[in-house]
Amino acid sequence: MPIRPENRDRYPARPEISEEIKNRAGWRCECEGECGRGSHAGRCPNRHGQPAYGTGSRVVLTTAHLDHTPEHCEPGNLRAMCQGCHLHYDQDHHARTRAEARRTALEASGQLTFEM
């Protein structure tokens, strides 16, 4: 999922951080099931640029922030994940931020205000 423009400044302008994490992982997904997909036992077999198991789509290795905080770039908080594992890992976080953004937009438009 692309980074929203309003969050782009939260990510460090240091692409070498992501490359270091991917090198650490040997350019293979580091997910060991924490994504919740239930589709692989042990470490995910997907490798960057190769066909994904199950779908055959081209794997794009990403760097996931385990605590969903872009400013927290310590190696222990970062994990190389294929796009499938990363999206599944982030799905609850995305649902919460989507709901918050919708509520904010509704409040700004006056649709959630009421008087008694």
Tab-separated table of N, CA and C in Angstrom:
chain	number	residue	atom	x	y	z
A	1	MET	N	0.848	-1.167	0.000
A	1	MET	CA	0.000	0.000	0.000
A	1	MET	C	0.897	1.235	0.000
A	2	PRO	N	0.617	2.185	-0.869
A	2	PRO	CA	1.459	3.386	-0.916
A	2	PRO	C	1.333	4.215	0.362
A	3	ILE	N	2.364	4.975	0.632
A	3	ILE	CA	2.364	5.860	1.800
A	3	ILE	C	1.503	7.075	1.478
A	4	ARG	N	0.593	7.397	2.382
A	4	ARG	CA	-0.246	8.584	2.185
A	4	ARG	C	0.628	9.826	2.207
A	5	PRO	N	0.293	10.805	1.357
A	5	PRO	CA	1.100	12.032	1.290
A	5	PRO	C	1.274	12.715	2.646
A	6	GLU	N	0.235	12.710	3.471
A	6	GLU	CA	0.331	13.382	4.777
A	6	GLU	C	1.247	12.647	5.749
A	7	ASN	N	1.604	11.406	5.441
A	7	ASN	CA	2.497	10.639	6.313
A	7	ASN	C	3.915	10.516	5.759
A	8	ARG	N	4.132	10.960	4.542
A	8	ARG	CA	5.427	10.782	3.881
A	8	ARG	C	6.584	11.351	4.713
A	9	ASP	N	6.389	12.482	5.369
A	9	ASP	CA	7.459	13.102	6.165
A	9	ASP	C	7.789	12.310	7.428
A	10	ARG	N	6.942	11.366	7.802
A	10	ARG	CA	7.195	10.567	8.998
A	10	ARG	C	8.240	9.480	8.744
A	11	TYR	N	8.468	9.152	7.487
A	11	TYR	CA	9.438	8.112	7.128
A	11	TYR	C	10.798	8.757	6.895
A	12	PRO	N	11.858	8.133	7.393
A	12	PRO	CA	13.189	8.729	7.209
A	12	PRO	C	13.591	8.745	5.740
A	13	ALA	N	14.288	9.782	5.349
A	13	ALA	CA	14.776	9.898	3.964
A	13	ALA	C	16.098	9.149	3.847
A	14	ARG	N	16.070	7.896	4.266
A	14	ARG	CA	17.266	7.059	4.245
A	14	ARG	C	16.916	5.679	3.703
A	15	PRO	N	16.863	5.530	2.374
A	15	PRO	CA	16.485	4.234	1.794
A	15	PRO	C	17.422	3.097	2.177
A	16	GLU	N	18.607	3.432	2.638
A	16	GLU	CA	19.547	2.369	3.012
A	16	GLU	C	19.034	1.571	4.219
A	17	ILE	N	18.176	2.158	5.043
A	17	ILE	CA	17.612	1.419	6.184
A	17	ILE	C	16.841	0.213	5.671
A	18	SER	N	15.966	0.445	4.709
A	18	SER	CA	15.162	-0.639	4.146
A	18	SER	C	16.050	-1.677	3.457
A	19	GLU	N	17.046	-1.211	2.734
A	19	GLU	CA	17.944	-2.141	2.051
A	19	GLU	C	18.722	-2.992	3.058
A	20	GLU	N	19.130	-2.400	4.177
A	20	GLU	CA	19.841	-3.162	5.209
A	20	GLU	C	18.951	-4.275	5.769
A	21	ILE	N	17.682	-3.978	5.985
A	21	ILE	CA	16.758	-4.976	6.516
A	21	ILE	C	16.560	-6.094	5.495
A	22	LYS	N	16.406	-5.744	4.233
A	22	LYS	CA	16.219	-6.752	3.183
A	22	LYS	C	17.483	-7.596	3.008
A	23	ASN	N	18.653	-6.979	3.124
A	23	ASN	CA	19.909	-7.743	3.067
A	23	ASN	C	19.995	-8.702	4.246
A	24	ARG	N	19.625	-8.219	5.437
A	24	ARG	CA	19.623	-9.077	6.629
A	24	ARG	C	18.773	-10.321	6.402
A	25	ALA	N	17.658	-10.128	5.688
A	25	ALA	CA	16.710	-11.216	5.444
A	25	ALA	C	17.108	-12.097	4.271
A	26	GLY	N	18.187	-11.751	3.574
A	26	GLY	CA	18.574	-12.496	2.385
A	26	GLY	C	17.568	-12.315	1.257
A	27	TRP	N	16.882	-11.179	1.260
A	27	TRP	CA	15.875	-10.821	0.251
A	27	TRP	C	14.734	-11.850	0.199
A	28	ARG	N	14.435	-12.391	1.390
A	28	ARG	CA	13.316	-13.328	1.559
A	28	ARG	C	12.432	-12.806	2.685
A	29	CYS	N	11.140	-13.008	2.561
A	29	CYS	CA	10.193	-12.570	3.587
A	29	CYS	C	10.577	-13.165	4.939
A	30	GLU	N	10.613	-12.318	5.966
A	30	GLU	CA	10.982	-12.775	7.315
A	30	GLU	C	9.779	-13.179	8.160
A	31	CYS	N	8.571	-13.065	7.633
A	31	CYS	CA	7.369	-13.394	8.395
A	31	CYS	C	7.381	-14.867	8.779
A	32	GLU	N	7.109	-15.119	10.042
A	32	GLU	CA	7.019	-16.499	10.532
A	32	GLU	C	5.612	-16.779	11.053
A	33	GLY	N	4.629	-16.181	10.390
A	33	GLY	CA	3.238	-16.413	10.761
A	33	GLY	C	2.573	-15.271	11.492
A	34	GLU	N	3.353	-14.251	11.907
A	34	GLU	CA	2.755	-13.143	12.654
A	34	GLU	C	1.794	-12.309	11.806
A	35	CYS	N	1.810	-12.526	10.490
A	35	CYS	CA	0.880	-11.810	9.612
A	35	CYS	C	-0.541	-12.326	9.790
A	36	GLY	N	-0.692	-13.534	10.279
A	36	GLY	CA	-2.016	-14.095	10.511
A	36	GLY	C	-2.661	-14.715	9.283
A	37	ARG	N	-1.945	-14.827	8.190
A	37	ARG	CA	-2.520	-15.411	6.976
A	37	ARG	C	-2.837	-16.892	7.153
A	38	GLY	N	-2.011	-17.582	7.921
A	38	GLY	CA	-2.200	-19.011	8.104
A	38	GLY	C	-1.867	-19.813	6.855
A	39	SER	N	-1.121	-19.212	5.958
A	39	SER	CA	-0.841	-19.865	4.684
A	39	SER	C	0.555	-20.473	4.603
A	40	HIS	N	1.354	-20.281	5.637
A	40	HIS	CA	2.686	-20.890	5.621
A	40	HIS	C	3.080	-21.302	7.029
A	41	ALA	N	3.683	-22.472	7.108
A	41	ALA	CA	4.205	-22.953	8.383
A	41	ALA	C	5.656	-22.507	8.465
A	42	GLY	N	6.027	-21.864	9.542
A	42	GLY	CA	7.386	-21.347	9.659
A	42	GLY	C	7.553	-20.103	8.805
A	43	ARG	N	8.767	-19.893	8.363
A	43	ARG	CA	9.075	-18.675	7.600
A	43	ARG	C	8.442	-18.703	6.210
A	44	CYS	N	7.899	-17.569	5.812
A	44	CYS	CA	7.295	-17.422	4.484
A	44	CYS	C	8.359	-17.701	3.418
A	45	PRO	N	8.027	-18.468	2.392
A	45	PRO	CA	9.015	-18.814	1.365
A	45	PRO	C	9.219	-17.750	0.284
A	46	ASN	N	8.430	-16.675	0.291
A	46	ASN	CA	8.508	-15.701	-0.799
A	46	ASN	C	9.836	-14.951	-0.824
A	47	ARG	N	10.370	-14.833	-2.054
A	47	ARG	CA	11.629	-14.123	-2.291
A	47	ARG	C	11.386	-12.991	-3.268
A	48	HIS	N	12.063	-11.872	-3.007
A	48	HIS	CA	11.918	-10.677	-3.833
A	48	HIS	C	12.145	-10.983	-5.314
A	49	GLY	N	11.211	-10.529	-6.149
A	49	GLY	CA	11.345	-10.679	-7.590
A	49	GLY	C	10.927	-12.030	-8.147
A	50	GLN	N	10.648	-12.984	-7.272
A	50	GLN	CA	10.264	-14.326	-7.704
A	50	GLN	C	8.736	-14.475	-7.676
A	51	PRO	N	8.200	-15.518	-8.302
A	51	PRO	CA	6.753	-15.751	-8.220
A	51	PRO	C	6.352	-16.106	-6.784
A	52	ALA	N	5.260	-15.532	-6.328
A	52	ALA	CA	4.762	-15.808	-4.975
A	52	ALA	C	4.142	-17.188	-4.924
A	53	TYR	N	4.352	-17.890	-3.820
A	53	TYR	CA	3.719	-19.195	-3.674
A	53	TYR	C	2.205	-18.976	-3.641
A	54	GLY	N	1.499	-19.869	-4.238
A	54	GLY	CA	0.042	-19.788	-4.215
A	54	GLY	C	-0.578	-18.932	-5.299
A	55	THR	N	0.020	-17.778	-5.607
A	55	THR	CA	-0.598	-16.878	-6.595
A	55	THR	C	0.232	-16.735	-7.860
A	56	GLY	N	1.530	-16.863	-7.736
A	56	GLY	CA	2.399	-16.692	-8.895
A	56	GLY	C	2.702	-15.248	-9.231
A	57	SER	N	2.109	-14.299	-8.480
A	57	SER	CA	2.402	-12.885	-8.739
A	57	SER	C	3.845	-12.590	-8.339
A	58	ARG	N	4.399	-11.528	-8.890
A	58	ARG	CA	5.785	-11.168	-8.603
A	58	ARG	C	5.894	-10.614	-7.183
A	59	VAL	N	6.799	-11.164	-6.405
A	59	VAL	CA	6.991	-10.738	-5.014
A	59	VAL	C	7.749	-9.419	-4.963
A	60	VAL	N	7.218	-8.494	-4.178
A	60	VAL	CA	7.900	-7.242	-3.869
A	60	VAL	C	8.167	-7.261	-2.373
A	61	LEU	N	9.428	-7.286	-2.006
A	61	LEU	CA	9.788	-7.294	-0.594
A	61	LEU	C	9.672	-5.876	-0.050
A	62	THR	N	8.994	-5.731	1.069
A	62	THR	CA	8.784	-4.433	1.705
A	62	THR	C	9.431	-4.455	3.084
A	63	THR	N	9.447	-3.312	3.750
A	63	THR	CA	9.949	-3.240	5.117
A	63	THR	C	8.805	-2.805	6.020
A	64	ALA	N	8.419	-3.673	6.930
A	64	ALA	CA	7.296	-3.411	7.832
A	64	ALA	C	7.797	-2.884	9.162
A	65	HIS	N	7.082	-1.887	9.695
A	65	HIS	CA	7.313	-1.401	11.055
A	65	HIS	C	6.386	-2.208	11.966
A	66	LEU	N	6.940	-3.034	12.826
A	66	LEU	CA	6.130	-3.925	13.644
A	66	LEU	C	5.201	-3.184	14.584
A	67	ASP	N	5.589	-1.975	15.007
A	67	ASP	CA	4.723	-1.189	15.892
A	67	ASP	C	3.920	-0.132	15.133
A	68	HIS	N	3.980	-0.164	13.814
A	68	HIS	CA	3.238	0.761	12.938
A	68	HIS	C	3.637	2.221	13.137
A	69	THR	N	4.838	2.451	13.616
A	69	THR	CA	5.323	3.811	13.848
A	69	THR	C	6.489	4.080	12.897
A	70	PRO	N	6.262	4.868	11.830
A	70	PRO	CA	7.300	5.086	10.816
A	70	PRO	C	8.591	5.698	11.348
A	71	GLU	N	8.503	6.466	12.412
A	71	GLU	CA	9.701	7.098	12.964
A	71	GLU	C	10.590	6.098	13.718
A	72	HIS	N	10.035	4.956	14.121
A	72	HIS	CA	10.768	3.956	14.905
A	72	HIS	C	11.461	2.983	13.951
A	73	CYS	N	12.705	3.277	13.622
A	73	CYS	CA	13.442	2.516	12.603
A	73	CYS	C	14.583	1.681	13.164
A	74	GLU	N	14.458	1.266	14.418
A	74	GLU	CA	15.461	0.366	14.982
A	74	GLU	C	15.319	-0.997	14.301
A	75	PRO	N	16.415	-1.687	14.035
A	75	PRO	CA	16.339	-2.977	13.338
A	75	PRO	C	15.371	-3.980	13.964
A	76	GLY	N	15.256	-3.985	15.282
A	76	GLY	CA	14.341	-4.921	15.949
A	76	GLY	C	12.877	-4.622	15.696
A	77	ASN	N	12.568	-3.418	15.254
A	77	ASN	CA	11.188	-3.029	14.958
A	77	ASN	C	10.866	-3.172	13.471
A	78	LEU	N	11.854	-3.539	12.675
A	78	LEU	CA	11.658	-3.640	11.234
A	78	LEU	C	11.762	-5.082	10.780
A	79	ARG	N	10.920	-5.449	9.838
A	79	ARG	CA	10.916	-6.807	9.317
A	79	ARG	C	10.718	-6.752	7.816
A	80	ALA	N	11.547	-7.490	7.078
A	80	ALA	CA	11.353	-7.618	5.638
A	80	ALA	C	10.154	-8.536	5.419
A	81	MET	N	9.149	-8.047	4.689
A	81	MET	CA	7.951	-8.852	4.425
A	81	MET	C	7.540	-8.716	2.970
A	82	CYS	N	7.059	-9.829	2.405
A	82	CYS	CA	6.482	-9.757	1.073
A	82	CYS	C	5.211	-8.908	1.178
A	83	GLN	N	4.741	-8.435	0.038
A	83	GLN	CA	3.582	-7.546	0.066
A	83	GLN	C	2.354	-8.221	0.680
A	84	GLY	N	2.187	-9.519	0.475
A	84	GLY	CA	1.026	-10.222	1.037
A	84	GLY	C	1.070	-10.272	2.547
A	85	CYS	N	2.216	-10.668	3.112
A	85	CYS	CA	2.339	-10.724	4.572
A	85	CYS	C	2.228	-9.337	5.179
A	86	HIS	N	2.848	-8.334	4.542
A	86	HIS	CA	2.815	-6.970	5.063
A	86	HIS	C	1.378	-6.452	5.113
A	87	LEU	N	0.621	-6.636	4.039
A	87	LEU	CA	-0.773	-6.172	4.022
A	87	LEU	C	-1.611	-6.876	5.080
A	88	HIS	N	-1.418	-8.176	5.245
A	88	HIS	CA	-2.165	-8.895	6.274
A	88	HIS	C	-1.743	-8.460	7.674
A	89	TYR	N	-0.453	-8.253	7.873
A	89	TYR	CA	0.042	-7.807	9.182
A	89	TYR	C	-0.561	-6.459	9.557
A	90	ASP	N	-0.699	-5.575	8.571
A	90	ASP	CA	-1.196	-4.214	8.813
A	90	ASP	C	-2.711	-4.066	8.726
A	91	GLN	N	-3.462	-5.119	8.410
A	91	GLN	CA	-4.878	-4.942	8.122
A	91	GLN	C	-5.675	-4.330	9.273
A	92	ASP	N	-5.437	-4.718	10.512
A	92	ASP	CA	-6.171	-4.119	11.634
A	92	ASP	C	-5.794	-2.649	11.809
A	93	HIS	N	-4.508	-2.361	11.670
A	93	HIS	CA	-4.039	-0.974	11.775
A	93	HIS	C	-4.671	-0.115	10.680
A	94	HIS	N	-4.726	-0.632	9.465
A	94	HIS	CA	-5.325	0.116	8.347
A	94	HIS	C	-6.811	0.350	8.586
A	95	ALA	N	-7.496	-0.641	9.134
A	95	ALA	CA	-8.932	-0.485	9.419
A	95	ALA	C	-9.155	0.619	10.454
A	96	ARG	N	-8.315	0.662	11.487
A	96	ARG	CA	-8.454	1.712	12.516
A	96	ARG	C	-8.177	3.095	11.945
A	97	THR	N	-7.097	3.231	11.178
A	97	THR	CA	-6.775	4.557	10.639
A	97	THR	C	-7.801	4.988	9.602
A	98	ARG	N	-8.347	4.032	8.850
A	98	ARG	CA	-9.399	4.357	7.878
A	98	ARG	C	-10.648	4.863	8.602
A	99	ALA	N	-11.027	4.202	9.699
A	99	ALA	CA	-12.199	4.624	10.475
A	99	ALA	C	-11.967	6.000	11.096
A	100	GLU	N	-10.757	6.237	11.614
A	100	GLU	CA	-10.439	7.548	12.191
A	100	GLU	C	-10.508	8.646	11.137
A	101	ALA	N	-9.975	8.375	9.951
A	101	ALA	CA	-9.996	9.367	8.875
A	101	ALA	C	-11.429	9.656	8.437
A	102	ARG	N	-12.255	8.626	8.378
A	102	ARG	CA	-13.654	8.817	7.989
A	102	ARG	C	-14.382	9.650	9.040
A	103	ARG	N	-14.162	9.326	10.304
A	103	ARG	CA	-14.816	10.075	11.387
A	103	ARG	C	-14.376	11.542	11.360
A	104	THR	N	-13.098	11.790	11.164
A	104	THR	CA	-12.581	13.155	11.093
A	104	THR	C	-13.232	13.914	9.935
A	105	ALA	N	-13.353	13.255	8.788
A	105	ALA	CA	-13.971	13.896	7.624
A	105	ALA	C	-15.447	14.201	7.889
A	106	LEU	N	-16.146	13.279	8.542
A	106	LEU	CA	-17.556	13.512	8.860
A	106	LEU	C	-17.717	14.652	9.858
A	107	GLU	N	-16.854	14.686	10.860
A	107	GLU	CA	-16.901	15.784	11.842
A	107	GLU	C	-16.618	17.118	11.167
A	108	ALA	N	-15.636	17.148	10.283
A	108	ALA	CA	-15.278	18.386	9.588
A	108	ALA	C	-16.414	18.878	8.706
A	109	SER	N	-17.214	17.960	8.186
A	109	SER	CA	-18.331	18.366	7.324
A	109	SER	C	-19.586	18.690	8.122
A	110	GLY	N	-19.528	18.508	9.463
A	110	GLY	CA	-20.674	18.805	10.307
A	110	GLY	C	-21.688	17.686	10.388
A	111	GLN	N	-21.380	16.543	9.848
A	111	GLN	CA	-22.345	15.446	9.824
A	111	GLN	C	-22.419	14.658	11.120
A	112	LEU	N	-21.470	14.835	12.022
A	112	LEU	CA	-21.512	14.124	13.297
A	112	LEU	C	-21.876	15.038	14.462
A	113	THR	N	-22.150	16.263	14.183
A	113	THR	CA	-22.522	17.180	15.258
A	113	THR	C	-24.029	17.143	15.454
A	114	PHE	N	-24.454	17.252	16.696
A	114	PHE	CA	-25.890	17.296	16.986
A	114	PHE	C	-26.089	18.080	18.268
A	115	GLU	N	-27.253	18.647	18.393
A	115	GLU	CA	-27.578	19.409	19.604
A	115	GLU	C	-28.780	18.776	20.258
A	116	MET	N	-28.822	18.879	21.578
A	116	MET	CA	-29.955	18.312	22.334
A	116	MET	C	-30.829	19.404	22.854
